[in-house]
Coordinates of C-alpha atoms and ligand atoms in Angstrom, one line a residue:
X1 CA -217.0 158.6 79.8
X2 CA -214.5 158.7 82.8
X3 CA -217.2 156.8 84.9
X4 CA -218.2 154.5 82.1
X5 CA -214.7 153.2 81.3
X6 CA -213.9 152.9 85.2
X7 CA -217.0 150.9 85.9
X8 CA -216.4 148.6 82.5
X9 CA -213.0 147.9 83.6
X10 CA -214.2 146.7 87.0
X11 CA -216.9 144.7 85.4
X12 CA -214.4 143.1 82.9
X13 CA -211.8 142.0 85.7
X14 CA -214.7 140.9 88.3
X15 CA -213.7 143.4 90.7
X16 CA -217.1 145.5 90.6
X17 CA -219.0 145.0 94.0
X18 CA -222.5 144.1 93.5
X19 CA -225.5 144.9 95.9
X20 CA -228.8 142.8 95.3
X21 CA -231.7 144.2 97.0
X22 CA -234.3 141.7 97.8
X23 CA -233.0 138.2 98.5
X24 CA -236.1 135.8 97.2
X25 CA -236.6 133.7 94.7
X26 CA -235.1 136.1 92.2
X27 CA -232.2 137.8 94.3
X28 CA -230.7 134.9 95.9
X29 CA -229.9 133.1 92.5
X30 CA -228.4 136.1 91.1
X31 CA -226.2 136.6 94.4
X32 CA -225.3 132.7 93.8
X33 CA -224.2 133.6 90.1
X34 CA -222.3 136.5 90.7
X35 CA -220.1 135.0 93.5
X36 CA -219.7 131.9 91.4
X37 CA -218.1 134.1 89.0
X38 CA -215.9 135.7 91.7
X39 CA -217.8 138.9 92.3
X40 CA -218.0 140.3 96.0
X41 CA -221.9 140.8 96.8
X42 CA -223.7 142.6 99.5
X43 CA -227.3 141.5 99.8
X44 CA -230.2 143.6 101.3
X45 CA -233.3 142.3 102.6
X46 CA -235.7 144.1 105.1
X47 CA -236.4 140.8 106.5
X48 CA -234.2 139.9 109.5
X49 CA -234.9 136.1 109.4
X50 CA -233.6 136.1 105.8
X51 CA -230.6 138.1 106.7
X52 CA -229.6 136.0 109.7
X53 CA -230.3 132.7 107.7
X54 CA -227.8 133.7 104.9
X55 CA -225.3 134.9 107.3
X56 CA -225.5 131.5 109.2
X57 CA -225.4 129.9 105.7
X58 CA -228.7 128.3 105.5
X59 CA -231.4 128.2 102.7
X60 CA -235.0 129.4 102.7
X61 CA -235.8 128.3 99.5
X62 CA -236.7 124.6 98.4
X63 CA -234.8 124.4 95.4
X64 CA -231.7 126.2 96.7
X65 CA -229.8 123.7 99.0
X66 CA -228.5 124.9 102.5
X67 CA -225.0 123.2 101.2
X68 CA -224.7 125.9 98.3
X69 CA -225.5 128.8 101.1
X70 CA -222.9 127.4 103.4
X71 CA -220.4 127.5 100.4
X72 CA -221.6 130.9 99.7
X73 CA -220.8 132.0 103.3
X74 CA -217.5 130.4 103.5
X75 CA -216.2 131.8 100.0
X76 CA -216.0 135.1 102.2
X77 CA -217.7 136.8 99.0
X78 CA -220.9 137.6 100.1
X79 CA -222.7 139.3 103.1
X80 CA -226.2 139.8 104.0
X81 CA -227.4 143.2 105.4
X82 CA -230.3 145.5 106.2
X83 CA -228.1 148.7 106.1
X84 CA -229.0 150.5 103.2
X85 CA -226.2 153.1 104.1
X86 CA -223.8 150.4 102.9
X87 CA -225.3 150.7 99.2
X88 CA -222.4 153.2 98.9
X89 CA -219.8 150.7 98.9
X90 CA -221.4 148.9 95.8
X91 CA -220.6 149.4 92.1
X92 CA -224.0 147.8 90.7
X93 CA -227.0 147.6 92.3
X94 CA -229.9 144.8 91.4
X95 CA -233.3 145.6 92.6
X96 CA -235.4 142.5 92.9
X97 CA -238.3 143.5 95.3
X98 CA -241.9 142.4 95.0
X99 CA -244.2 144.0 92.6
X100 CA -247.8 142.6 93.8
X101 CA -251.3 144.1 93.3
X102 CA -253.0 146.3 95.6
X103 CA -256.6 145.8 96.7
X104 CA -257.8 147.5 93.5
X105 CA -256.1 145.1 91.1
X106 CA -253.6 147.8 90.2
X107 CA -249.7 147.8 90.7
X108 CA -248.6 148.2 94.0
X109 CA -245.4 150.0 93.5
X110 CA -244.6 150.8 97.1
X111 CA -241.4 148.4 97.2
X112 CA -240.0 149.7 94.0
X113 CA -240.5 153.4 95.4
X114 CA -239.0 152.6 99.1
X115 CA -236.2 151.0 97.5
X116 CA -235.2 153.6 95.1
X117 CA -235.8 156.2 97.6
X118 CA -233.1 154.2 99.6
X119 CA -231.0 154.2 96.7
X120 CA -231.1 157.9 95.9
X121 CA -230.0 158.6 99.2
X122 CA -226.4 157.5 98.8
X123 CA -226.3 157.1 94.8
X124 CA -222.7 158.4 93.7
X125 CA -220.9 158.7 90.4
X126 CA -219.8 155.3 88.5
X127 CA -222.7 153.3 90.0
X128 CA -225.0 151.3 87.9
X129 CA -228.7 150.5 89.0
X130 CA -230.6 147.6 87.3
X131 CA -234.1 146.9 88.2
X132 CA -235.4 143.3 87.7
X133 CA -238.8 143.5 89.4
X134 CA -241.6 143.1 86.8
X135 CA -243.5 146.0 86.3
X136 CA -245.3 148.3 83.5
X137 CA -243.5 149.9 80.7
X138 CA -242.2 153.4 81.7
X139 CA -241.3 152.5 85.3
X140 CA -237.6 152.9 85.0
X141 CA -237.9 156.1 83.4
X142 CA -240.7 157.6 85.3
X143 CA -240.2 156.6 88.7
X144 CA -236.5 155.5 89.5
X145 CA -234.9 158.1 87.0
X146 CA -236.3 161.4 88.5
X147 CA -235.5 160.3 91.8
X148 CA -231.9 159.7 91.1
X149 CA -231.4 162.7 88.8
X150 CA -232.8 164.8 91.9
X151 CA -229.2 164.3 93.5
X152 CA -227.9 166.3 90.6
X153 CA -226.3 163.4 88.9
X154 CA -226.8 162.5 85.0
X155 CA -227.9 159.3 83.8
X156 CA -225.6 157.9 81.2
X157 CA -222.6 160.2 82.3
X158 CA -222.5 160.1 86.1
X159 CA -224.7 156.7 87.1
X160 CA -226.1 154.2 84.7
X161 CA -229.8 152.8 84.5
X162 CA -231.1 149.8 83.0
X163 CA -234.0 147.5 83.4
X164 CA -233.4 143.7 83.0
X165 CA -236.5 141.4 83.6
X166 CA -236.1 138.2 85.5
X167 CA -237.0 135.1 83.8
X168 CA -237.3 131.9 85.9
X169 CA -239.1 128.7 85.7
X170 CA -238.9 127.2 89.5
X171 CA -238.6 123.4 89.5
X172 CA -237.5 123.2 85.7
X173 CA -234.4 121.0 86.0
X174 CA -233.0 122.2 82.5
X175 CA -232.7 125.9 82.9
X176 CA -230.9 128.0 85.5
X177 CA -229.8 131.6 85.9
X178 CA -226.8 131.1 83.4
X179 CA -228.6 129.4 80.7
X180 CA -231.7 131.6 80.3
X181 CA -231.0 134.5 78.1
X182 CA -231.1 138.2 79.6
X183 CA -232.9 140.9 78.0
X184 CA -231.3 144.4 78.7
X185 CA -232.8 147.7 78.1
X186 CA -230.6 150.8 79.1
X187 CA -231.8 154.6 79.4
X188 CA -228.6 155.7 77.4
X189 CA -226.2 153.8 75.0
X190 CA -223.6 153.7 77.9
X191 CA -226.4 152.4 80.4
X192 CA -227.1 149.8 77.8
X193 CA -223.4 148.8 77.2
X194 CA -222.6 148.7 80.9
X195 CA -225.7 146.7 81.5
X196 CA -224.8 144.2 78.9
X197 CA -221.3 143.7 80.3
X198 CA -222.7 143.1 83.7
X199 CA -225.1 140.3 82.9
X200 CA -222.8 139.1 80.2
X201 CA -220.6 137.9 83.4
X202 CA -222.9 135.6 84.7
X203 CA -225.5 134.5 81.8
X204 CA -224.6 132.7 78.5
X205 CA -226.5 135.4 76.2
X206 CA -227.5 138.9 76.7
X207 CA -230.0 140.6 74.4
X208 CA -229.8 144.2 74.3
X209 CA -232.9 146.2 73.2
X210 CA -233.1 149.8 72.7
X211 CA -234.9 151.2 75.9
X212 CA -236.0 150.3 79.4
X213 CA -239.7 150.4 78.3
X214 CA -238.8 148.0 75.6
X215 CA -237.3 145.4 78.1
X216 CA -240.2 146.2 80.5
X217 CA -242.9 145.5 77.7
X218 CA -240.9 142.4 76.9
X219 CA -241.4 140.5 80.5
X220 CA -245.1 141.4 80.3
X221 CA -245.4 140.2 76.8
X222 CA -244.1 136.9 77.9
X223 CA -246.3 136.5 80.6
X224 CA -249.5 137.7 78.9
X225 CA -249.0 135.3 76.3
X226 CA -248.9 132.6 79.0
X227 CA -252.0 133.8 80.8
X228 CA -254.2 134.3 77.2
X229 CA -253.1 130.7 76.3
X230 CA -253.9 129.1 79.4
X231 CA -257.2 131.0 79.3
X232 CA -258.1 129.6 76.0
X233 CA -257.4 125.8 77.0
X234 CA -259.3 126.5 80.0
X235 CA -262.3 127.8 78.1
X236 CA -262.1 125.1 75.7
X237 CA -261.8 122.6 78.5
X238 CA -265.4 123.5 79.7
X239 CA -266.8 123.1 76.3
X240 CA -265.1 119.9 75.7
X241 CA -266.3 118.8 78.9
X242 CA -270.0 119.4 77.8
X243 CA -269.3 117.6 74.4
X244 CA -267.8 114.5 76.4
X245 CA -264.5 114.9 74.9
X246 CA -261.2 114.9 77.0
X247 CA -259.2 118.2 76.4
X248 CA -256.0 116.6 77.4
X249 CA -256.5 114.0 74.6
X250 CA -257.0 116.9 72.2
X251 CA -253.9 119.0 73.3
X252 CA -251.9 115.8 72.8
X253 CA -253.5 115.3 69.5
X254 CA -252.8 118.8 68.4
X255 CA -249.4 118.7 69.7
X256 CA -248.3 116.1 67.2
X257 CA -248.3 119.1 64.7
X258 CA -244.6 119.9 64.3
X259 CA -245.0 123.7 63.5
X260 CA -247.5 126.4 64.5
X261 CA -249.0 124.8 67.8
X262 CA -247.6 125.1 71.2
X263 CA -249.4 123.0 74.0
X264 CA -250.8 124.9 77.0
X265 CA -252.8 122.9 79.8
X266 CA -255.8 123.6 81.7
X267 CA -256.1 123.7 85.4
X268 CA -257.5 125.1 88.6
X269 CA -256.3 128.6 87.9
X270 CA -253.4 130.4 87.7
X271 CA -251.0 131.1 90.0
X272 CA -247.3 132.5 91.4
X273 CA -246.0 135.6 91.6
X274 CA -246.2 136.4 87.6
X275 CA -248.8 135.3 85.3
X276 CA -251.9 136.1 87.6
X277 CA -250.4 139.5 88.1
X278 CA -248.0 141.1 85.7
X279 CA -250.5 141.3 82.8
X280 CA -252.5 143.7 85.1
X281 CA -249.7 145.9 85.3
X282 CA -249.8 146.5 81.5
X283 CA -253.7 146.9 81.6
X284 CA -253.5 149.5 84.3
X285 CA -250.9 151.4 82.5
X286 CA -252.9 151.1 79.2
X287 CA -255.9 153.1 80.9
X288 CA -253.4 156.2 80.9
X289 CA -253.7 155.8 77.3
X290 CA -257.4 155.3 76.9
X291 CA -256.7 151.9 75.6
X292 CA -258.3 148.9 76.6
X293 CA -256.6 145.6 76.8
X294 CA -259.2 143.0 75.9
X295 CA -257.3 139.7 75.8
X296 CA -255.8 140.6 79.5
X297 CA -259.2 141.4 80.7
X298 CA -260.7 138.1 79.2
X299 CA -258.1 136.0 80.0
X300 CA -258.1 137.4 83.7
X301 CA -261.9 136.7 83.7
X302 CA -261.9 133.0 82.5
X303 CA -258.8 132.2 84.5
X304 CA -260.1 133.8 88.0
X305 CA -263.3 131.6 87.2
X306 CA -261.2 128.3 87.2
X307 CA -261.2 127.6 91.0
X308 CA -264.9 128.2 91.2
X309 CA -265.7 125.6 88.2
X310 CA -263.4 122.8 89.9
X311 CA -265.6 123.0 92.8
X312 CA -268.6 123.3 90.9
X313 CA -267.3 119.8 89.1
X314 CA -266.6 118.6 92.6
X315 CA -270.3 119.4 93.7
X316 CA -271.7 117.7 90.7
X317 CA -269.5 114.6 91.2
X318 CA -270.8 114.4 95.0
X319 CA -274.3 115.2 93.7
X320 CA -274.2 112.1 91.6
X321 CA -273.1 110.1 94.7
X322 CA -275.9 111.0 96.7
X323 CA -273.9 113.7 98.8
X324 CA -273.4 117.4 98.9
X325 CA -270.7 119.9 99.4
X326 CA -272.1 121.0 102.8
X327 CA -270.6 118.8 105.9
X328 CA -268.4 116.9 103.2
X329 CA -264.7 116.2 104.0
X330 CA -262.6 117.2 101.3
X331 CA -258.8 116.7 101.0
X332 CA -256.7 118.7 98.9
X333 CA -253.7 117.3 97.4
X334 CA -250.9 119.5 96.4
X335 CA -251.7 123.3 97.2
X336 CA -248.4 125.0 95.8
X337 CA -249.2 126.9 92.4
X338 CA -247.6 124.3 90.3
X339 CA -245.8 121.0 90.6
X340 CA -242.7 120.1 92.9
X341 CA -242.2 123.6 94.3
X342 CA -242.9 125.2 97.9
X343 CA -244.3 128.3 96.4
X344 CA -247.9 129.1 97.2
X345 CA -248.0 132.7 96.2
X346 CA -251.5 133.2 94.4
X347 CA -252.1 129.6 94.2
X348 CA -255.5 128.6 93.0
X349 CA -255.5 126.2 96.2
X350 CA -256.4 129.4 98.1
X351 CA -259.4 130.2 96.1
X352 CA -260.6 126.5 96.1
X353 CA -260.4 126.8 99.9
X354 CA -262.3 129.7 100.2
X355 CA -265.1 128.5 98.0
X356 CA -265.3 125.1 99.8
X357 CA -265.7 126.7 103.0
X358 CA -268.2 129.0 101.8
X359 CA -270.2 125.8 100.9
X360 CA -269.6 124.6 104.4
X361 CA -267.4 121.8 103.3
X362 CA -264.6 120.7 105.9
X363 CA -261.2 121.0 104.2
X364 CA -257.8 119.2 104.7
X365 CA -255.0 119.6 102.9
X366 CA -251.6 117.6 102.2
X367 CA -248.5 119.3 100.6
X368 CA -245.2 117.6 101.1
X369 CA -243.7 121.1 100.5
X370 CA -246.0 123.3 102.4
X371 CA -246.3 122.3 106.0
X372 CA -248.7 125.3 106.9
X373 CA -250.5 127.8 104.8
X374 CA -249.0 131.0 105.6
X375 CA -251.0 134.0 105.8
X376 CA -251.2 135.5 102.5
X377 CA -252.4 138.5 100.8
X378 CA -256.2 137.8 100.7
X379 CA -256.5 135.0 103.2
X380 CA -255.6 133.4 106.5
X381 CA -256.9 130.1 106.9
X382 CA -254.7 128.7 109.7
X383 CA -254.4 125.1 108.1
X384 CA -251.6 122.7 108.5
X385 CA -250.6 119.8 106.0
X386 CA -252.3 116.4 107.0
X387 CA -250.1 113.5 106.6
X388 CA -251.2 111.4 103.6
X389 CA -252.1 107.9 104.5
X390 CA -254.5 105.3 103.4
X391 CA -256.7 105.7 106.3
X392 CA -257.0 109.9 105.7
X393 CA -257.8 109.0 102.0
X394 CA -260.7 106.4 103.0
X395 CA -262.1 109.0 105.5
X396 CA -262.6 111.6 103.0
X397 CA -265.6 112.1 100.6
X398 CA -263.2 113.3 98.0
X399 CA -259.6 114.4 97.2
X400 CA -259.1 116.9 94.7
X401 CA -255.5 117.2 93.0
X402 CA -254.5 121.0 92.8
X403 CA -250.7 120.7 92.2
X404 CA -249.7 117.2 90.5
X405 CA -246.2 116.7 92.5
X406 CA -244.1 113.9 91.4
X407 CA -243.9 112.6 95.0
X408 CA -247.6 111.5 94.6
X409 CA -248.3 107.7 94.1
X410 CA -251.7 108.5 92.0
X411 CA -252.2 105.0 91.6
X412 CA -252.2 104.2 95.2
X413 CA -254.4 107.4 96.0
X414 CA -257.1 106.1 93.6
X415 CA -257.0 102.7 95.4
X416 CA -258.0 104.4 98.7
X417 CA -259.8 107.7 97.9
X418 CA -263.6 107.2 97.2
X419 CA -263.6 110.2 94.7
X420 CA -260.9 112.3 92.9
X421 CA -261.1 115.1 91.2
X422 CA -258.1 115.8 89.0
X423 CA -257.6 119.3 87.9
X424 CA -254.2 118.4 86.3
X425 CA -254.7 115.0 84.4
X426 CA -252.2 113.7 87.1
X427 CA -253.9 110.3 86.9
X428 CA -253.5 109.7 83.4
X429 CA -251.4 106.5 83.7
X430 CA -253.7 105.0 86.7
X431 CA -255.7 102.3 84.7
X432 CA -257.7 100.8 88.0
X433 CA -260.7 102.5 89.7
X434 CA -260.9 105.0 86.7
X435 CA -264.9 105.3 87.7
X436 CA -263.7 107.3 90.8
X437 CA -261.9 109.8 88.9
X438 CA -263.2 112.9 87.6
X439 CA -261.4 115.2 85.6
X440 CA -261.9 119.0 86.1
Ligands
NAD501 N1 -240.3 134.0 91.5 C1 -240.2 134.2 90.1 O1 -240.3 133.2 89.5 C2 -240.1 135.7 89.4 C3 -240.0 135.3 88.1 C4 -239.6 136.8 87.3 C5 -239.9 137.7 87.8 N2 -240.3 137.8 89.1 C6 -240.3 139.2 89.6 O2 -239.0 139.5 90.6 C7 -239.5 140.4 91.6 C8 -239.2 139.7 93.0 O3 -239.7 138.3 92.9 P1 -239.6 137.4 94.0 O4 -240.2 136.1 93.6 O5 -238.0 137.1 94.2 O6 -240.2 137.6 95.2 P2 -239.6 137.4 96.9 O7 -240.9 137.6 97.7 O8 -239.5 135.9 96.8 O9 -238.7 138.1 97.3 C9 -238.5 139.8 97.3 C10 -237.8 140.0 98.5 O10 -237.7 141.4 98.8 C11 -237.6 141.7 100.1 N3 -238.0 143.1 100.1 C12 -239.0 143.7 100.2 N4 -239.0 144.9 100.3 C13 -237.7 145.2 100.4 C14 -236.9 146.5 100.6 N5 -237.6 147.5 100.6 N6 -235.7 146.5 100.8 C15 -235.0 145.1 100.8 N7 -235.7 144.0 100.6 C16 -237.0 144.0 100.4 C17 -238.5 140.6 100.7 O11 -238.3 140.4 102.0 C18 -238.3 139.3 99.7 O12 -237.2 138.6 100.5 C19 -241.2 140.6 91.4 O13 -241.2 141.9 90.7 C20 -241.5 139.5 90.8 O14 -242.5 139.8 89.8 C21 -240.2 136.8 89.8

């Protein structure tokens, strides 16, 4: 009780010292929110470049301006570090490290394992630990708890443990850290109360659920819901195409129904750190219970097939013009996983490039937000963004729109490119040169 009350008081008067581990897309906005509310924050990252940049007051995330990071540095409330021993100075530790898939499409828990081992080394009475990385139900209890209790401390009495999933919609100006409700599941009632109190300082609404498992499952349900519905429209897109029906027109029609329908849109395949990955964490865990998650597997199969499908549509369109993919010059427009962001993790553009190269096409790309394609999990293409010009558009055999960035002038693109494969319906307002545009 003594530690619960002490931490609750520190949270209430904003004197709790916060540690955030993993200063990426999830961790950095949290750092900013806590410091905005006057909390002192120590940020940890194993990437020395990120640590140096933050301590110099520079941002490395497009939608977080450097001005904000300069203010963060000047506030005197923040410091970035790579020294885990300093974790003992903090009262609440929030884990925001990556949870990718391993090469067998199963969970790669190594980042969570390493981080919790480091926390365990200095864990002391009165500390709260919150895991935010997306993961399968059971992670907090099965992986973190035993490592922490090995130090002879008891959860709910000596230290506190919660799972609270991150929700973010990068590039969406309507939602930010404080107005996205936060779900919290604690291991014990006091864990839950402290977790709720902590997040209640930085977000408008906290929803307490009964266990870490319920919170872990909540996050995966949200992302599975998206994956399955996107797969549904992707499948119907292929059918509509055979029937000569425009799926985007159909979705617009159905969206006029004021209840019971929610629009999802087809595209060149899933991307980002969450939707293509998280459902497989649950599918993997389900196997432990001899349970097959049919919807997850089927949605994965359909969505994974989309890059190959759009390349086939491109091949057909070239064929109809007496050309073939082999030896053709193909320009990809927008390679981020979605519009107006600089994140290309798991972007379908990567698979599209792979398929095009297999067919011996020459691939070029333009993306105002991604100057070079970094080496990623499965690919290392060594490609750089080519400046967009009328001359470039005229010189290619086709342009394929992968991410429908708002910065592009699609009318101008249609004026100069001989053929456009539009995977996002980005050219819907273009009236001229429709014969050059193929939706895919
Ligand atoms: N990006 C999103 O929109 C989003 C949304 C919801 C949930 N998530 C989940 O949040 C988690 C983090 O995602 P992200 O997008 O912020 O990833 P990210 O790659 O942008 O950031 C992770 C950071 O952790 C650092 N890191 C890795 N190992 C570390 C270690 N041992 N100690 C300290 N730092 C370490 C990396 O250097 C990196 O800076 C993932 O589980 C992800 O699924 C992400």
